[in-house]
Amino acid sequence: MTTSPGQDPSLTAIMSERRHLINLAYRLLGSLADAEDVVQETYARWYAMSRRQQEAIESPAAWLTKVAGRICLDLLGSARVRRERYVGEWVPEPLPDLPEGDPADRVTLDESVNMAFLVVLESMTPAERVAFILHDVFRYPFAEVAEIVGRSPAACRQLATSARRRIRDSRAAQAPATPAAQQAGVVRAFKRAWEGKDIGALIALLDPEATATGDGGGLVTAAPRPVRGAEEIARFLAGRMDAVSGIRLVERMVNGRPGLVAQLDGVTVSVLAFDVAGDRIQHIWAVLNPDKLRPWTTG
């Protein structure tokens, strides 16, 4: 980033951290809206300090990360209470491949934001999640992680180890990673079968023990609990296609993996993320909550 005439170089350096903070907060919270709020609050705290206080901080970037991490840790604690009151199932907010707006607000799409990974993160304690993301994803040393989590470096190391165990356990039941092109082919075949309400073809594309989770947030109709089993999911989806006429399915990348967007009269009404193993779909996450579809409803 270049500095325009008259612009404070220190301001440029501070603002250049925005994308890093957005990326960190989204992975910690699973919500782009909450991540943006965290970044806004982090900068508000920076600018609430006097110039002398700011100049006394040896590494403004480290300070911003520390503050954002602590805000996220607090939010993760309160999120558990909020999720208990949430209507139906809660699914992380899906991300498009080419979001609108400032590039500084874009989340880097890699394996640490695919939906299956984020769902596993939801099973962790707040401290586990923060320690794991900071150390294993963003490569912060445990001494710095400890300052954010408020525990000793040794304790943070144990938190990260526990988090890794959860990741390994979730992957142990899965087949080896499926190449992206093969995933896209499975999702495309699923789209055609769903559009044709071909229950037999849908069943053939779903793992017998597949699950489908819908998140309507109480604002739109969604299955109140996960639908389990290939035949049950196939019949449920075919019924949804019958119930709502005019639905158009569009192939899009969702959190860096092949997915689908359901549109009605040109408006996005649902985003579907998939976990594909081999030539079968193991998990489907359908986000219908309009509050979580904001990045998909512009442009």
Tab-separated table of C-alpha atoms in Angstrom, residues 125 127-128 131-132 142-143 145-146 149-163:
chain	number	residue	atom	x	y	z
A	125	THR	CA	-13.969	-24.744	23.806
A	127	ALA	CA	-9.770	-21.319	24.567
A	128	GLU	CA	-9.022	-24.392	22.415
A	131	ALA	CA	-5.066	-21.339	20.789
A	132	PHE	CA	-5.368	-23.681	17.804
A	142	PHE	CA	2.692	-20.050	22.246
A	143	ALA	CA	4.260	-17.215	24.251
A	145	VAL	CA	-0.911	-17.013	22.272
A	146	ALA	CA	-0.654	-17.108	26.072
A	149	VAL	CA	-5.773	-16.529	25.998
A	150	GLY	CA	-4.658	-15.527	29.478
A	151	ARG	CA	-2.994	-18.853	30.297
A	152	SER	CA	0.578	-20.103	30.418
A	153	PRO	CA	2.375	-21.086	27.202
A	154	ALA	CA	2.372	-24.695	28.414
A	155	ALA	CA	-1.383	-24.590	28.966
A	156	CYS	CA	-1.900	-23.102	25.507
A	157	ARG	CA	0.209	-25.873	24.020
A	158	GLN	CA	-2.123	-28.391	25.670
A	159	LEU	CA	-5.167	-26.536	24.356
A	160	ALA	CA	-3.815	-26.707	20.815
A	161	THR	CA	-3.014	-30.407	21.240
A	162	SER	CA	-6.581	-31.080	22.381
A	163	ALA	CA	-7.929	-29.108	19.409
